[in-house]
Short mmCIF file of C-alpha atoms and ligand atoms in Angstrom, two decimals:
data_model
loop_
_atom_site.label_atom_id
_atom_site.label_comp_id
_atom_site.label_asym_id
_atom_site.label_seq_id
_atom_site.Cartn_x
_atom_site.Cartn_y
_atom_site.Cartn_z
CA UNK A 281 21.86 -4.55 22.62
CA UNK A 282 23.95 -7.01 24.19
CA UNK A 283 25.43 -10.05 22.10
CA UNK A 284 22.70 -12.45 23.27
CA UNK A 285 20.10 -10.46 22.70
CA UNK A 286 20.93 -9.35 19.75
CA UNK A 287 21.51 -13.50 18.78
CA UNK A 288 18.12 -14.01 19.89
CA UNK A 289 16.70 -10.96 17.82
CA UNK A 290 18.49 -12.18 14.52
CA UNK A 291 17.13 -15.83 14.45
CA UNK A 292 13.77 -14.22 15.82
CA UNK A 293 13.71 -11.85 11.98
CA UNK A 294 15.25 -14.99 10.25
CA UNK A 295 12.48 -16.84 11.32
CA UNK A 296 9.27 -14.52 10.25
CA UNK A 297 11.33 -13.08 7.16
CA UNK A 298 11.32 -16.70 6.12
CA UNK A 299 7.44 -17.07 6.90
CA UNK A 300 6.96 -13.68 5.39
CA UNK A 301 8.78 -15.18 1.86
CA UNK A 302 6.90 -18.47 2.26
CA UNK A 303 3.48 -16.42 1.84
CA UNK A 304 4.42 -14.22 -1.04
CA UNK A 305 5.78 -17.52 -2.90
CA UNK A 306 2.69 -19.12 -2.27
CA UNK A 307 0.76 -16.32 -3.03
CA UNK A 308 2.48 -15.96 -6.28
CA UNK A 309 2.54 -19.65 -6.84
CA UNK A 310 -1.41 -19.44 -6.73
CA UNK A 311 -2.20 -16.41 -8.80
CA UNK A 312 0.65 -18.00 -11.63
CA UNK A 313 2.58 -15.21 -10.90
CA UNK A 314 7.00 -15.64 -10.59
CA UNK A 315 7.90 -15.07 -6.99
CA UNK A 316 10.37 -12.26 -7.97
CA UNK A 317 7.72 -10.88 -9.06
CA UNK A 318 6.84 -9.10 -5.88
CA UNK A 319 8.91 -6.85 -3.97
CA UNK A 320 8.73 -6.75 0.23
CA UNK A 321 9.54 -3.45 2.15
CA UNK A 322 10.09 -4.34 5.87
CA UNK A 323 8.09 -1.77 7.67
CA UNK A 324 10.40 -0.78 10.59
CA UNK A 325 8.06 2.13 12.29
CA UNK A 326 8.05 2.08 16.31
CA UNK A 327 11.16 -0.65 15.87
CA UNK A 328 14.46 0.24 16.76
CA UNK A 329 17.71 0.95 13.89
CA UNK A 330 19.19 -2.00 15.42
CA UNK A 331 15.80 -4.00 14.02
CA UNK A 332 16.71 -2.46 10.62
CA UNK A 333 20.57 -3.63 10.75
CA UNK A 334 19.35 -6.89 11.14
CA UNK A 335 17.26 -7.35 8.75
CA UNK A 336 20.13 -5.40 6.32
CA UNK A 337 22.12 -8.63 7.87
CA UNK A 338 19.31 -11.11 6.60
CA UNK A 339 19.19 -9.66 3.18
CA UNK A 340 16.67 -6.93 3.33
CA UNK A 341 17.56 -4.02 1.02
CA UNK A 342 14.21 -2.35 1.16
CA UNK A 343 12.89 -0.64 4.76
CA UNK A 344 9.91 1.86 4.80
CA UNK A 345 8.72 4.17 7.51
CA UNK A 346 5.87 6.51 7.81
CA UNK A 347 6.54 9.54 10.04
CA UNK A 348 9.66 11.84 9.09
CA UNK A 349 10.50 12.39 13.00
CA UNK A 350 11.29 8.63 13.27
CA UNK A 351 12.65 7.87 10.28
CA UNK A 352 14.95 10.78 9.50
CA UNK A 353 17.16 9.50 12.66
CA UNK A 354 16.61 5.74 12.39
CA UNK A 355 17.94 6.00 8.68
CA UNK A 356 20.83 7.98 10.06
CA UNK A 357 21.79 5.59 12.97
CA UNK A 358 21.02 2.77 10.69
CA UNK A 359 24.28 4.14 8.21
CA UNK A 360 26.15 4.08 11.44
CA UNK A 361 25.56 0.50 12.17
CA UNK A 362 25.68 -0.63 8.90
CA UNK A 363 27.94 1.77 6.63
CA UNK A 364 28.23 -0.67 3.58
CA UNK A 365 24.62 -1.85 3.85
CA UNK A 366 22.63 -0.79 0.53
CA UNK A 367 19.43 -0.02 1.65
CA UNK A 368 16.75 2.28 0.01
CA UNK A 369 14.28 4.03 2.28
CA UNK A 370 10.59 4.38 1.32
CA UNK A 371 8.22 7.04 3.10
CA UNK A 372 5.06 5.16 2.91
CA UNK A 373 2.92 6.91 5.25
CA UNK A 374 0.90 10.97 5.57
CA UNK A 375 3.28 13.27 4.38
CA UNK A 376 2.22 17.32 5.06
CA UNK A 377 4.14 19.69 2.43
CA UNK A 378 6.08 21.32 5.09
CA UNK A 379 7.97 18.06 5.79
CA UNK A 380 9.14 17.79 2.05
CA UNK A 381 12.77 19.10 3.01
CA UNK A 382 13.24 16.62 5.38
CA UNK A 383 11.87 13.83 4.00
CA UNK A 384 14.28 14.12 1.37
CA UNK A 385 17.11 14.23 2.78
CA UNK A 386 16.35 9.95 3.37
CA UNK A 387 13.96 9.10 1.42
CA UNK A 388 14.51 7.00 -1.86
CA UNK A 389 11.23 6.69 -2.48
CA UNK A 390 7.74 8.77 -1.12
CA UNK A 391 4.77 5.93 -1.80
CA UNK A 392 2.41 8.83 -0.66
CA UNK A 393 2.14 11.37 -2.91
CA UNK A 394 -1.53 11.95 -2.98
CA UNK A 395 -2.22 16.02 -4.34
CA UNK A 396 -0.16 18.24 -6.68
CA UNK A 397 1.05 20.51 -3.84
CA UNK A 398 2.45 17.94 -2.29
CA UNK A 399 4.28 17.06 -5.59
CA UNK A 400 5.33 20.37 -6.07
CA UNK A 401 6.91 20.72 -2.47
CA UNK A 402 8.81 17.52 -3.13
CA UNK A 403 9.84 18.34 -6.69
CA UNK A 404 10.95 21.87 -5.05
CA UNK A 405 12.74 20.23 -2.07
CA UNK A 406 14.53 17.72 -4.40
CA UNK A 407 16.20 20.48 -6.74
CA UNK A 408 16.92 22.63 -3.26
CA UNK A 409 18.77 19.44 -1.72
CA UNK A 410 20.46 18.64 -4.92
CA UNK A 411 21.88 22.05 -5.09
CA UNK A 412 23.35 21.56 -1.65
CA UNK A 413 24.85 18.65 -2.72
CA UNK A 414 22.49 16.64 -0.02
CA UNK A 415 21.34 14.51 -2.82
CA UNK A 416 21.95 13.69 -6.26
CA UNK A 417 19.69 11.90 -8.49
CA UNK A 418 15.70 12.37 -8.39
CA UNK A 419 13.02 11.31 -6.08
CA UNK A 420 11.10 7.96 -7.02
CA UNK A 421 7.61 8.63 -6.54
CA UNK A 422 4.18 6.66 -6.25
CA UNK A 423 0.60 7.95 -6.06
CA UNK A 424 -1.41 7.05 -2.64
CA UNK A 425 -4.75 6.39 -3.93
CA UNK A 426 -7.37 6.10 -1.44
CA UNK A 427 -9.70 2.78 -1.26
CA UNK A 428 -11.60 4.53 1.61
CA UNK A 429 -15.33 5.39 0.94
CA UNK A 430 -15.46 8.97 -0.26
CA UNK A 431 -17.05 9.72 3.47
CA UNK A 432 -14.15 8.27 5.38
CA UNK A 433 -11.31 9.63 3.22
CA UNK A 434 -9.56 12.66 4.00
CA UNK A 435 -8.39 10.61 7.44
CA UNK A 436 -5.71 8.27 6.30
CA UNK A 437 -5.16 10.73 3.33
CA UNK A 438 -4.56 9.32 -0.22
CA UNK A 439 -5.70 10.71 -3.80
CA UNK A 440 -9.42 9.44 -4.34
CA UNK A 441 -9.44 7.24 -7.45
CA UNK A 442 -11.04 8.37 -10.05
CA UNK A 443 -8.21 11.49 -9.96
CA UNK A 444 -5.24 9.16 -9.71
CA UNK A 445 -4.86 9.64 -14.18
CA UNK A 446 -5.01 12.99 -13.57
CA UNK A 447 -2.03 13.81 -10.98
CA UNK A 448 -0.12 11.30 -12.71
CA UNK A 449 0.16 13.51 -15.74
CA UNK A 450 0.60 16.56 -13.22
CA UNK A 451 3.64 14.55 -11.73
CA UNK A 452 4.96 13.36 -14.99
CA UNK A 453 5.03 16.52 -16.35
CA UNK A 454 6.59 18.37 -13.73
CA UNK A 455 10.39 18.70 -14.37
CA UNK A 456 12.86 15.82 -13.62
CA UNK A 457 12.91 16.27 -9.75
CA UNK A 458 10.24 13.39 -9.46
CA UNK A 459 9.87 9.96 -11.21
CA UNK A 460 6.60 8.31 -11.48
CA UNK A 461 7.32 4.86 -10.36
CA UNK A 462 3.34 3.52 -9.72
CA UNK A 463 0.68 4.20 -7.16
CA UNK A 464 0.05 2.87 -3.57
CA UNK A 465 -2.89 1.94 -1.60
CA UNK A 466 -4.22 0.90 2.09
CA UNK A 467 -6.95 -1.38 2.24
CA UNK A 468 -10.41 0.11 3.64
CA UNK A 469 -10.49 -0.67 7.30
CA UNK A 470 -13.26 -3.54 8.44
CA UNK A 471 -13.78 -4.71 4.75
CA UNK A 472 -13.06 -7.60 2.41
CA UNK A 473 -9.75 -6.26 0.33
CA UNK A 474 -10.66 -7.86 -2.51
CA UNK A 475 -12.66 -5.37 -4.55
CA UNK A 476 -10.48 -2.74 -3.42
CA UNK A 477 -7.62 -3.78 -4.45
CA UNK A 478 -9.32 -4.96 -8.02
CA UNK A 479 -10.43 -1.23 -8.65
CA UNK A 480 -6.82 -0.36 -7.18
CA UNK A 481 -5.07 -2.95 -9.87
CA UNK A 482 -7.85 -0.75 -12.84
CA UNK A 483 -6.68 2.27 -12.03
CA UNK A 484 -3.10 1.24 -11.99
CA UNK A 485 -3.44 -0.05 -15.86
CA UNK A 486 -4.99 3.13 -16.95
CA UNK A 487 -1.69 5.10 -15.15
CA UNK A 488 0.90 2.46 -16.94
CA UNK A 489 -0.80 2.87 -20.40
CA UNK A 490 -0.22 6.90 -20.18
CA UNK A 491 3.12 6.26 -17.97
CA UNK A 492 4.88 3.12 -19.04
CA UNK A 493 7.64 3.42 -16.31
CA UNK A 494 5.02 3.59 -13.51
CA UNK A 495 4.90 -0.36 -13.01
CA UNK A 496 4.87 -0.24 -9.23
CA UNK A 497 1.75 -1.42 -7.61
CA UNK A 498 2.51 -1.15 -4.11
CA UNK A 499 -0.41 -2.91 -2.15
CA UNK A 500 -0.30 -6.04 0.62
CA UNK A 501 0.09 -5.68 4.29
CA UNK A 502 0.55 -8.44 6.69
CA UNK A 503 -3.09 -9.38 6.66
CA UNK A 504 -3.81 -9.04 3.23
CA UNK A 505 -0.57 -9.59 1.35
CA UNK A 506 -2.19 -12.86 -0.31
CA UNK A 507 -5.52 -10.45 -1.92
CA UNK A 508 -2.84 -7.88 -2.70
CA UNK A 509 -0.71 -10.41 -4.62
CA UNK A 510 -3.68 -11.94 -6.25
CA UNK A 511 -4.49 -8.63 -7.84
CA UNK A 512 -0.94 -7.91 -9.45
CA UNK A 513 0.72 -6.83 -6.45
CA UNK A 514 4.57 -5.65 -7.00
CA UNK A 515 5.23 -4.31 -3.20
CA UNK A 516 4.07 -5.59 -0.35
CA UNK A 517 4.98 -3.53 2.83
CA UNK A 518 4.83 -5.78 6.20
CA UNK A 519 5.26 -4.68 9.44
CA UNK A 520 3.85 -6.52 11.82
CA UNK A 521 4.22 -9.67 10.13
CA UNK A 522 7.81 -9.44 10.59
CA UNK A 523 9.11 -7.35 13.09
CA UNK A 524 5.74 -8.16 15.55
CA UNK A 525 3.54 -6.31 17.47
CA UNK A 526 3.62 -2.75 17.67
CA UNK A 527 3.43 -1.67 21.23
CA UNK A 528 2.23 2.10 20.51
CA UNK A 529 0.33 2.75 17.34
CA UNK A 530 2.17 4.67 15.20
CA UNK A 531 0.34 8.41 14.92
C1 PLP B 848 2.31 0.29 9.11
C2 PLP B 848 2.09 0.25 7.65
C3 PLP B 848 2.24 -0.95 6.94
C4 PLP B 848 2.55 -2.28 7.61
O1 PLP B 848 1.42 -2.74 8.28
P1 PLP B 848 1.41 -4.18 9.01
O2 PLP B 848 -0.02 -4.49 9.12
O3 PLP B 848 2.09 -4.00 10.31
O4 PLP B 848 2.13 -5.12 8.12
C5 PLP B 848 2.06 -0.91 5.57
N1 PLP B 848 1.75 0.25 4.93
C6 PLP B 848 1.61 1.42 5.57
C7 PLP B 848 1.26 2.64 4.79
C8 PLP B 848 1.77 1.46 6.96
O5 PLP B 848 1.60 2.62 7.61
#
């Protein structure tokens, strides 16, 4: 990017990551919640490493991607650009088990861990990278629950509710590869949020009372970050919001 471009680009991100704040504080503000309170992941899919060095620039420590192909060589490019930037990478979208080695390999943090195989390939993946010396520490992990009707799951993937409890303890108790951070959900396409993401918050304090350290409730999106804050929100992930339109859908 040239130098006026790139000028342009930066006070385009200040702008919207300003807006962006403005609505979680007032969102906050209006459920009596403390604005630091809620994290926000910038949601970088389909935008360039260049996007991502900016908004390390504007104070942006958390970035999140959902397809391994992208965001294996955007993270890479990204500690190019930025070498002393602190950023932590969260995989927040369909994850199949034969991408585990990959994923981490950049991934701080997988926000869609929805079955125990796919645990089990990350857990696995984890102690095989950390053995190379590719990675040291473990995995941060959070459930994807799905909010979809049980008819319509299965397409945007996510644990069905009622079994988040369950592959909690299957997570917790599998070795010290993964750490149960919280769970993660989508709102159901074409509906009001609201209930969703009140079941969502439900199933969340069952989790917390059997997993104490899983305090993440990772929920909010650029159209429904307000809902998602209203019902105990502590990540919201905005893409479009911030970075703007995506020209081609992300797969
Ligand atoms: C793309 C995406 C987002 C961001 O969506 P916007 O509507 O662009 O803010 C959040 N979460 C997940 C899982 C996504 O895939």
């Amino acid at each position: 990017m040239n130098a006026v471009d790139e000028q342009a680009r930066r006070a385009e991100l200040a702008e919207s990551l300003a807006e962006v704040r403005a609505r979680i504080d007032a969102a906050c503000a209006a459920a009596g919640r403390a604005p630091d309170e809620v994290r926000l992941l910038a949601v970088t899919k389909t935008f360039p490493a260049s996007d991502a060095a900016l908004l390390s620039d504007l104070g942006m420590t958390d970035l999140a991607e959902n397809r391994d192909q992208e965001a294996g060589p955007k993270a890479d490019e990204l500690a190019g650009l930025r070498p002393e930037a602190a950023v932590r990478w969260h995989m927040v979208g369909r994850l199949q088990r034969n991408k585990a080695k990959s994923v981490v390999r950049w991934a701080d943090e997988v926000q869609s861990v929805d079955s125990p195989r796919l645990a089990e390939a990350l857990a696995k993946a984890v102690h095989t990278a950390q053995e190379r010396g590719e990675r040291s520490g473990p995995l941060d992990v959070l459930i994807q629950a799905s909010l979809d009707a049980p008819e319509e799951a299965g397409h945007r993937g996510g644990c069905p509710l009622p079994d988040v409890p369950q592959l909690a303890d299957i997570i917790a108790r599998s070795g010290e590869q993964l750490r149960l951070r919280g769970v993660m959900a989508v709102a159901p396409l074409g509906q009001d949020p609201e209930p969703a993401f009140a079941r969502l918050a439900e199933t969340h304090a069952r989790v917390r009372r059997d997993h104490p350290d899983a305090t993440e409730l990772s929920a909010g999106m650029s159209g429904d970050l307000e809902q998602a804050v209203a019902h105990g929100s502590s990540c919201v992930r905005v893409g479009t919001a911030l970075l703007g339109g995506r020209r081609l859908a992300s797969p």
